[in-house]
CSV table of C-alpha atoms and ligand atoms in Angstrom, one decimal:
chain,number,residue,atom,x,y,z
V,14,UNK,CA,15.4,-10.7,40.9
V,15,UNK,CA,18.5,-11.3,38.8
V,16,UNK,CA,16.8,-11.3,34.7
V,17,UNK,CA,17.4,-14.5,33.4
V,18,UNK,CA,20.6,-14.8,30.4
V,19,UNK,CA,18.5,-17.1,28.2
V,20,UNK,CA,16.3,-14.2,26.1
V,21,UNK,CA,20.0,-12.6,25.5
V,22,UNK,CA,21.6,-15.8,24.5
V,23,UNK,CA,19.1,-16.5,22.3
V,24,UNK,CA,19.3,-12.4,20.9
V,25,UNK,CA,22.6,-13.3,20.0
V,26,UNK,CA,22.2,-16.6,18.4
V,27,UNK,CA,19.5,-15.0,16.0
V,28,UNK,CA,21.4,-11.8,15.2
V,29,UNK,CA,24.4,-14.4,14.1
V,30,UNK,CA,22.3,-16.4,11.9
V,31,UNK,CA,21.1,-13.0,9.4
V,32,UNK,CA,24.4,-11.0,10.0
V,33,UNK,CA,26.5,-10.4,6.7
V,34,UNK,CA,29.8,-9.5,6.5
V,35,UNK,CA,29.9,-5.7,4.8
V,36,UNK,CA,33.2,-6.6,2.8
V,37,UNK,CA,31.5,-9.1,0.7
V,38,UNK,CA,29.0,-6.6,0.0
V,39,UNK,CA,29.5,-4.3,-3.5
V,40,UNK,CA,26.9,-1.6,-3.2
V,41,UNK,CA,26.0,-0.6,-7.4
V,42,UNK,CA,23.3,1.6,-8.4
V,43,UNK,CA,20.3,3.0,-6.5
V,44,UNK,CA,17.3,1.2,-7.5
V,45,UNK,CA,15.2,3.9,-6.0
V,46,UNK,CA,14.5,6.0,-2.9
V,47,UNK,CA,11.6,7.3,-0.8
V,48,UNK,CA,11.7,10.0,1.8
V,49,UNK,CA,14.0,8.5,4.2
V,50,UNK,CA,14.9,5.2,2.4
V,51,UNK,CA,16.7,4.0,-0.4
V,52,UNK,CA,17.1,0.9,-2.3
V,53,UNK,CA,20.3,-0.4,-3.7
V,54,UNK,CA,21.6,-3.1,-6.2
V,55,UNK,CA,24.3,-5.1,-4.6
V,56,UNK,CA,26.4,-8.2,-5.2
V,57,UNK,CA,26.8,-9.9,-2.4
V,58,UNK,CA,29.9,-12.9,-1.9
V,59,UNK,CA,28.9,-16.2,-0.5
V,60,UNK,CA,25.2,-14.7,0.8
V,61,UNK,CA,23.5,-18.2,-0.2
V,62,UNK,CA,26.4,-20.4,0.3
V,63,UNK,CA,27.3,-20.7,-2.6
V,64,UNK,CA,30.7,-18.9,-3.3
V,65,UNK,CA,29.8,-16.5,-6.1
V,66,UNK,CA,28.5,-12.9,-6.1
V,67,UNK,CA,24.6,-13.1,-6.0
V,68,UNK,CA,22.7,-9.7,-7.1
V,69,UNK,CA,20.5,-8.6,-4.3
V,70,UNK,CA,18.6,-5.3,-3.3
V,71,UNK,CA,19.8,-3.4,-0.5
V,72,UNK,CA,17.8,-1.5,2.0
V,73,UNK,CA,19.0,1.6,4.0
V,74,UNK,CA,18.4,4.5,5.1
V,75,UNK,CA,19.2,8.4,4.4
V,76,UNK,CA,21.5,10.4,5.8
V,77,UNK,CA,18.9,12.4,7.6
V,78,UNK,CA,16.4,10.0,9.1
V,79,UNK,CA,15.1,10.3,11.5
V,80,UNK,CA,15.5,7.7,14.6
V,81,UNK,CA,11.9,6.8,14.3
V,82,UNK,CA,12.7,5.7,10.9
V,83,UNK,CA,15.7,3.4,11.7
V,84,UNK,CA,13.0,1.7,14.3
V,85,UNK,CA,10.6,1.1,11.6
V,86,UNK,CA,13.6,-0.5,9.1
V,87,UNK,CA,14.9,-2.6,12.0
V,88,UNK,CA,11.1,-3.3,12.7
V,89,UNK,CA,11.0,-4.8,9.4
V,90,UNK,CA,13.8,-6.7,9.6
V,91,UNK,CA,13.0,-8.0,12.3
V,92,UNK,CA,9.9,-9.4,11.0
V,93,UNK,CA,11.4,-10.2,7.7
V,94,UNK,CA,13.4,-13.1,9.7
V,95,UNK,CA,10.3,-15.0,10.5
V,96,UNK,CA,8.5,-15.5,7.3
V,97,UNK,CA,8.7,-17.5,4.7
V,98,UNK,CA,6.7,-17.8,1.8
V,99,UNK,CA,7.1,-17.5,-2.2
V,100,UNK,CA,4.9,-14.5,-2.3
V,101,UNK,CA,6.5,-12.9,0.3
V,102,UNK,CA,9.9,-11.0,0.1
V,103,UNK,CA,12.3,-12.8,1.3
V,104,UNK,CA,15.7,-11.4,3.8
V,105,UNK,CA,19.0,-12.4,2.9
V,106,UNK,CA,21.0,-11.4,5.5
V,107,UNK,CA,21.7,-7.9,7.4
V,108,UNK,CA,24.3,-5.6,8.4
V,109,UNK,CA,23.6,-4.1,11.8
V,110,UNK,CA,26.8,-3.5,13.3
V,111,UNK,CA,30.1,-0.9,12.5
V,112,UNK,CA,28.4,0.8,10.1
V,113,UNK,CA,25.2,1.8,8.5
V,114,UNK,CA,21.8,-0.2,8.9
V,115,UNK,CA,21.5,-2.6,5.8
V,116,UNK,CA,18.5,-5.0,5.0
V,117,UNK,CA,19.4,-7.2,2.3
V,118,UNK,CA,16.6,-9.0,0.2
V,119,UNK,CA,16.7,-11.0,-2.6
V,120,UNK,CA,16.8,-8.4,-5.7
V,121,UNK,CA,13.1,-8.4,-8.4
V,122,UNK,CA,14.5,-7.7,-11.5
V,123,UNK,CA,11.0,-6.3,-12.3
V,124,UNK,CA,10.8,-3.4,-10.0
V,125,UNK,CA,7.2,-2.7,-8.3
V,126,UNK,CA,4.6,-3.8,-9.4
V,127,UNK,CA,3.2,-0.2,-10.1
V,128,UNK,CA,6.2,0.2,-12.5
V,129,UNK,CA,6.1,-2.8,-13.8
V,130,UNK,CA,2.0,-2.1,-15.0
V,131,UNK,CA,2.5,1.6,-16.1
V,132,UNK,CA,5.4,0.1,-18.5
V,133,UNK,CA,3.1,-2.6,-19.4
V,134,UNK,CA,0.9,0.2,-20.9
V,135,UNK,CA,4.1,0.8,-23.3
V,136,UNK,CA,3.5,-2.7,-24.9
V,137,UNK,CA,0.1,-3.3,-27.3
V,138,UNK,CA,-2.9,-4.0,-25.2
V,139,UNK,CA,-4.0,-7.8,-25.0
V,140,UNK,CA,-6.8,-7.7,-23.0
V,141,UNK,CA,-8.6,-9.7,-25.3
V,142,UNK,CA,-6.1,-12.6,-24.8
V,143,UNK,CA,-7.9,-15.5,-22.2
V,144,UNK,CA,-5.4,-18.3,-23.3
V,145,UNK,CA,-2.8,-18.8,-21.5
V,146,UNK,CA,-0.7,-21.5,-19.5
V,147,UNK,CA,0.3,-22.4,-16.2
V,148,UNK,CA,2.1,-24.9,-14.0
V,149,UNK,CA,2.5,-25.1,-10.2
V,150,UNK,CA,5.1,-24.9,-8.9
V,151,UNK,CA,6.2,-25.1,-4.8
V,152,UNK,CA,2.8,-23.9,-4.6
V,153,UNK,CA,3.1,-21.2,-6.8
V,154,UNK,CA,1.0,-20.5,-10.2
V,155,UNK,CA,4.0,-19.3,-12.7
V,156,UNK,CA,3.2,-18.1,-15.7
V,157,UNK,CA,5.4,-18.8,-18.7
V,158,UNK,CA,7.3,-15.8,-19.6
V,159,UNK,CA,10.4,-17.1,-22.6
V,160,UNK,CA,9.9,-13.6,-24.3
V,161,UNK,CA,11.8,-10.6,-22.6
V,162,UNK,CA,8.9,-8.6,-23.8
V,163,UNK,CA,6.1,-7.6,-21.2
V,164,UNK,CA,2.5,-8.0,-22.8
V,165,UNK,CA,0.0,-8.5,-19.8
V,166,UNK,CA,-2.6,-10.8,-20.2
V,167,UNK,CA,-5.6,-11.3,-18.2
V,168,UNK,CA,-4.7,-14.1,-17.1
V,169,UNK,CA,-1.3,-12.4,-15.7
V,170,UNK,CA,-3.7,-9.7,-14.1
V,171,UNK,CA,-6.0,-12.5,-12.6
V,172,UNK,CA,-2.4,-14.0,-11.2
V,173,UNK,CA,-1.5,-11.0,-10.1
V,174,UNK,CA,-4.8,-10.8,-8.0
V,175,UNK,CA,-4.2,-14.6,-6.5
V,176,UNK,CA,-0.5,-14.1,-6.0
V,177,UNK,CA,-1.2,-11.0,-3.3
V,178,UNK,CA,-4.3,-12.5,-2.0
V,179,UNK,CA,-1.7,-16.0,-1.4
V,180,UNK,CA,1.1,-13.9,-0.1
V,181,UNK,CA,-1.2,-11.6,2.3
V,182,UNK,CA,-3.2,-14.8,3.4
V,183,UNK,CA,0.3,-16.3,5.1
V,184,UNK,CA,0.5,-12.5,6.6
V,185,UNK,CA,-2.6,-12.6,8.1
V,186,UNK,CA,-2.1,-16.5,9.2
V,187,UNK,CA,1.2,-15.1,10.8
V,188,UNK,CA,-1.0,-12.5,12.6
V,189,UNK,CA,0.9,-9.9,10.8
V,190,UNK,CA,-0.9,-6.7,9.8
V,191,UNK,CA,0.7,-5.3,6.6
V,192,UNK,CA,-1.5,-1.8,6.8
V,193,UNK,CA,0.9,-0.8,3.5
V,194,UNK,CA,-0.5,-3.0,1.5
V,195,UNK,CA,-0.4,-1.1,-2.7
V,196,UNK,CA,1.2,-1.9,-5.9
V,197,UNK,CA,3.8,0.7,-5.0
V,198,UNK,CA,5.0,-2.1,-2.0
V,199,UNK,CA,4.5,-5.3,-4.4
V,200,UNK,CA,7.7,-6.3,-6.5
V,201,UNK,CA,8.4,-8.6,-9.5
V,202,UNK,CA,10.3,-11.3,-9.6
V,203,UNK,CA,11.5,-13.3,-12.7
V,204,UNK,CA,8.7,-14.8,-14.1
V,205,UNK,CA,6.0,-12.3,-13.2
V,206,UNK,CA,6.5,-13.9,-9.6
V,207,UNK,CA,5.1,-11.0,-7.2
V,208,UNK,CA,6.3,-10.2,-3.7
V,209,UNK,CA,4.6,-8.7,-0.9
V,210,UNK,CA,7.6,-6.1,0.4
V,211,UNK,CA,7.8,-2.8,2.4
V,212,UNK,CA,7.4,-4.1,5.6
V,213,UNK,CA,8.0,-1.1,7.4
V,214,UNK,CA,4.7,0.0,9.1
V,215,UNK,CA,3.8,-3.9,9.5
V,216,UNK,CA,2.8,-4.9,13.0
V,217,UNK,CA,2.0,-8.0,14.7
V,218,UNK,CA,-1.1,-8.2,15.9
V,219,UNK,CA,-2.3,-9.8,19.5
V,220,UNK,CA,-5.1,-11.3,20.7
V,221,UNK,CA,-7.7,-8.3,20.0
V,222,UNK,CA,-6.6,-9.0,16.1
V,223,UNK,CA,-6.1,-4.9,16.1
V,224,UNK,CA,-3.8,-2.7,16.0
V,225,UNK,CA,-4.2,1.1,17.3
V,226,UNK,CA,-1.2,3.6,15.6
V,227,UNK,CA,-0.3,5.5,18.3
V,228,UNK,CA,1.4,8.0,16.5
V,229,UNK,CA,0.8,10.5,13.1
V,230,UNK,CA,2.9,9.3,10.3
V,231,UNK,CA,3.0,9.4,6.8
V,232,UNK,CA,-0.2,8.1,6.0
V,233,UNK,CA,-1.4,6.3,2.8
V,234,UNK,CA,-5.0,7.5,2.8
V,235,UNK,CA,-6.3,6.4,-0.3
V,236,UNK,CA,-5.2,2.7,-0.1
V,237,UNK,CA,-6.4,2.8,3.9
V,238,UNK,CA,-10.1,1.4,5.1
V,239,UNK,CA,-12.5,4.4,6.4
V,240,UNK,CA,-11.8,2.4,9.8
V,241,UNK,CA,-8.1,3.0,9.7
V,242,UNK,CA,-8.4,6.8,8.5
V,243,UNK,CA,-11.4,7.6,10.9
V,244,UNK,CA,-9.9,5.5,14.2
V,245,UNK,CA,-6.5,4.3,13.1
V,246,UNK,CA,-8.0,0.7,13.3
V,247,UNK,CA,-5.6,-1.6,11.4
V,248,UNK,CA,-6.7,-5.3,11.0
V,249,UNK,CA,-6.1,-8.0,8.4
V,250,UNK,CA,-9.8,-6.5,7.3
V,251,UNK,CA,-8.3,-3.7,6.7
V,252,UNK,CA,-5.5,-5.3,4.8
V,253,UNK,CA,-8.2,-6.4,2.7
V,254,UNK,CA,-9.8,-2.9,2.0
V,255,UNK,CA,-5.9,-2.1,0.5
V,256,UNK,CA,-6.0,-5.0,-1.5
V,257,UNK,CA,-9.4,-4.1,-3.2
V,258,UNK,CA,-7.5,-0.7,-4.2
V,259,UNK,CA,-4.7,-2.8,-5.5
V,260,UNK,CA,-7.3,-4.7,-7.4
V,261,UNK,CA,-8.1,-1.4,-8.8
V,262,UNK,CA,-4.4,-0.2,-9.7
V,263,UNK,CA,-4.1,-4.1,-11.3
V,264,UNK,CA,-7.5,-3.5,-13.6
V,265,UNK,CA,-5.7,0.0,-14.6
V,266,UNK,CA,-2.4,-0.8,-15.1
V,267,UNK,CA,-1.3,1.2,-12.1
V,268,UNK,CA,-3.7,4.7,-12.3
V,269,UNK,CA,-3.8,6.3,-9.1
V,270,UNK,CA,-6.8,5.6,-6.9
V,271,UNK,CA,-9.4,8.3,-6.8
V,272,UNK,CA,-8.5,10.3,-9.7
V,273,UNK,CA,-9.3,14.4,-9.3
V,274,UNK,CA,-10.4,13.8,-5.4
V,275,UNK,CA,-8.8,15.4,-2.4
V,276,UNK,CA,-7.3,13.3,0.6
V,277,UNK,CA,-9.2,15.4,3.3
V,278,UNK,CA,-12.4,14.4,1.2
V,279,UNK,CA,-12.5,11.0,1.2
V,280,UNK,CA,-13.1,9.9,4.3
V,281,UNK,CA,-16.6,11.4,4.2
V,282,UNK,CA,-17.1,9.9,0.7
V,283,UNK,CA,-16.9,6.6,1.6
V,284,UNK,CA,-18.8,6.7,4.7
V,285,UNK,CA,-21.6,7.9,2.4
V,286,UNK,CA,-21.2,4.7,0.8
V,287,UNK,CA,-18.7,6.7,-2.5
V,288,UNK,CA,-16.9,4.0,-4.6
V,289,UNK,CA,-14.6,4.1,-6.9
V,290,UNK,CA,-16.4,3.0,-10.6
V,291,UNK,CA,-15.5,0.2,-12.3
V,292,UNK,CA,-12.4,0.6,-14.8
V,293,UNK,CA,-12.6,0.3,-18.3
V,294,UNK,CA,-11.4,-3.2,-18.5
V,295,UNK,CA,-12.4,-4.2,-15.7
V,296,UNK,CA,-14.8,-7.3,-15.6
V,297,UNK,CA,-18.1,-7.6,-13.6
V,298,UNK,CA,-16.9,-10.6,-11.9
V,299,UNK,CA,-13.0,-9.1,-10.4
V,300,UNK,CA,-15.1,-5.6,-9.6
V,301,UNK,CA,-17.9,-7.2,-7.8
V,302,UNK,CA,-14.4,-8.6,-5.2
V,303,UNK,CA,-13.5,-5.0,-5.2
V,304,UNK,CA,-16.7,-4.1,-4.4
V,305,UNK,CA,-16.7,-6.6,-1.3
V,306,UNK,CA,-13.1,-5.7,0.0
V,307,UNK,CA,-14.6,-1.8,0.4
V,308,UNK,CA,-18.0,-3.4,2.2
V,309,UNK,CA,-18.3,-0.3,5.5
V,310,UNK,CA,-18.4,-3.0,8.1
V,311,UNK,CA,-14.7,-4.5,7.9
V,312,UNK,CA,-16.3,-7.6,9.2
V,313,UNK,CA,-18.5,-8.1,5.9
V,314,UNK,CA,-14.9,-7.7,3.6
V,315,UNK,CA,-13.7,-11.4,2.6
V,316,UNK,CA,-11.0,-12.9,4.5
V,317,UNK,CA,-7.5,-13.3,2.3
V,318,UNK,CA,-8.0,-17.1,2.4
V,319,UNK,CA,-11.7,-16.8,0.9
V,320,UNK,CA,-9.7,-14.1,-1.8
V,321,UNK,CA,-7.4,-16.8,-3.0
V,322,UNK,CA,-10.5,-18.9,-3.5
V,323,UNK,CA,-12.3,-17.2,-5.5
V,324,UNK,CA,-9.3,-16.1,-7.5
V,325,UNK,CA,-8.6,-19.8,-8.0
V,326,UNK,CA,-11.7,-20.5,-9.3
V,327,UNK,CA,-11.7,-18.0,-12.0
V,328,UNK,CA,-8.1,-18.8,-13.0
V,329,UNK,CA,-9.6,-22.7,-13.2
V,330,UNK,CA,-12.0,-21.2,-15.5
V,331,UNK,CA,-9.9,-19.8,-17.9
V,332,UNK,CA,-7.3,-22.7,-18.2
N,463,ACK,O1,9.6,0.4,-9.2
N,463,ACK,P1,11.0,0.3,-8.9
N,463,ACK,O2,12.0,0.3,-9.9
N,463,ACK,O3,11.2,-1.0,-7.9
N,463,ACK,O4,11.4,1.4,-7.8
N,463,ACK,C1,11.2,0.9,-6.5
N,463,ACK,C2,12.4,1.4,-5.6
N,463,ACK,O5,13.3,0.3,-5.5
N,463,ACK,C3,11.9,1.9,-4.3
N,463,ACK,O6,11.3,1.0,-3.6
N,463,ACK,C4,12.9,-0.8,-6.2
N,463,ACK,N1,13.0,-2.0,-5.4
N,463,ACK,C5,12.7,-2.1,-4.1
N,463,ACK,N2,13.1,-3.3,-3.6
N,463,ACK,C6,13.6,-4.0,-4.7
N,463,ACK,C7,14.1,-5.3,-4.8
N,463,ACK,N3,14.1,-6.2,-3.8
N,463,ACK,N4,14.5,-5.7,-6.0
N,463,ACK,C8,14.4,-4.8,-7.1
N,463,ACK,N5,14.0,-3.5,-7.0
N,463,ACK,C9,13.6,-3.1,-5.8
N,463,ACK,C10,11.4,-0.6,-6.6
């Protein structure tokens, strides 16, 4: 049988709608770079039809990628075309033909949110600071942020917390598995807006709600469930075991998880029930959430919806 034209057409049409011309595109500075990826400041002509240069942030790969890695960047582009939400980074446009791969997203003048709480250390400590303001705003909680100087709150932290949990509860509603989720892949937006980014090892999942990785990777092992280390199980639960570790890098201004223990060790510590302890300024109440996002049995964990409740309820307290 002859294969139908229409899945091409409609290839095409999609490909035309995100495809940005690389002439209006001035690459600046690198913003940063990981093994095989690096991220770029760019101004970009006419990219929200508007015709002026907009700043925007740049994805591409090394030199020396490998192919699998330019499969996983066009992955996330891919996926990056179908959502929409504030807490979610969002895709400007692309360049995907004559040239090099480029995924371009709007630009967080903040950085990641692991940079953006280790510099937060720089600044005096306010922990003891409850009072705060808020408005909503297209859904959103922003928090007022005049001054150029970066004191966290805990009232930022706590909107921190809600802020993932909101952006990951669309993910898991779009039956998208993140299974990357840490403060490393969470960026800041003006006005300590956060957005859920890295997309590269996200997958969708089907109707079993899991997804097996086939292959060895580069593998985030303390941020992953025992589930996904043991059996390479990724689910939205697991999602949620990252996010309880995220908790933990929010509570310590971005310390890295499992302090002094060895990778190849952890697996057996947690399955003997091995926790991290609660951080210094940690209250009971966000620890006991950690707690609950690390429960064994990935079906005892909260869901991301019952996450932004709870972190709802203890913002309503404090206002
Ligand atoms: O912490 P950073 O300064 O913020 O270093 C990392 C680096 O690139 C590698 O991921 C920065 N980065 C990534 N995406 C963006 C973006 N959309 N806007 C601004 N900075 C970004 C990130």
């Amino acid at each position: 049988r002859v294969p139908k034209r229409q899945p091409l057409l409609e290839q095409e049409e999609i490909d035309t709608k995100w495809e940005f011309a690389r002439d209006n595109l001035v690459l600046e500075g690198s913003l940063g770079e990981g093994e095989f990826g690096q991220v770029v400041q760019a101004r970009a002509f006419g990219i929200d039809g508007r015709q002026e240069y907009k700043t925007v942030a740049v994805k591409m790969l090394k030199n020396y990628a490998a192919p699998c890695e330019r499969q996983d960047l066009m992955s996330e582009l891919n996926l990056l075309k179908d959502v929409n939400h504030p807490n979610v980074i969002r895709l400007l446009g692309c360049c995907t033909f004559a040239g090099p791969l480029y995924v371009i997203v709007e630009y967080c003048e903040d950085g990641s949110l692991l940079s953006f709480l280790r510099q937060s250390r720089l600044q005096e400590p306010s922990f003891e600071n409850h009072r705060f303001r808020h408005r909503h705003h297209a859904g959103v909680r922003l928090l007022d942020s005049k001054s150029k100087i970066q004191i966290l709150t805990i009232a930022d932290l706590l909107s921190f917390a809600w802020q993932i949990a909101r952006g990951m509860q669309y993910l898991s509603e779009m039956k998208l598995v993140h299974r990357d989720l840490a403060a490393r892949n969470v960026l800041v937006a003006s006005g300590k807006l956060l957005k859920i980014s890295d997309f590269g090892l996200t997958r969708d999942v089907y109707e079993a709600d899991t997804y097996l990785k086939k292959s060895k990777g580069r593998i985030p092992v303390k941020w992953l469930a025992p589930e996904s280390l043991f059996a390479r199980v990724y689910t939205t639960h697991s999602d949620v075991w990252s996010y309880g570790v995220v908790l933990w890098e929010i509570c310590t201004l971005g310390a890295p998880p499992y302090p002094g223990i060895p990778p190849e060790r952890l697996y057996n510590l947690l399955i003997g029930g091995y926790r991290m302890d609660r951080p210094e300024f940690c209250t009971d109440e966000m620890y006991a959430v950690m707690q609950k996002c690390w429960k064994l049995d990935s079906n005892d964990r909260p869901s991301f919806a019952e996450l932004v409740d709870i972190f709802d309820g203890i913002l309503e307290e404090k206002t």
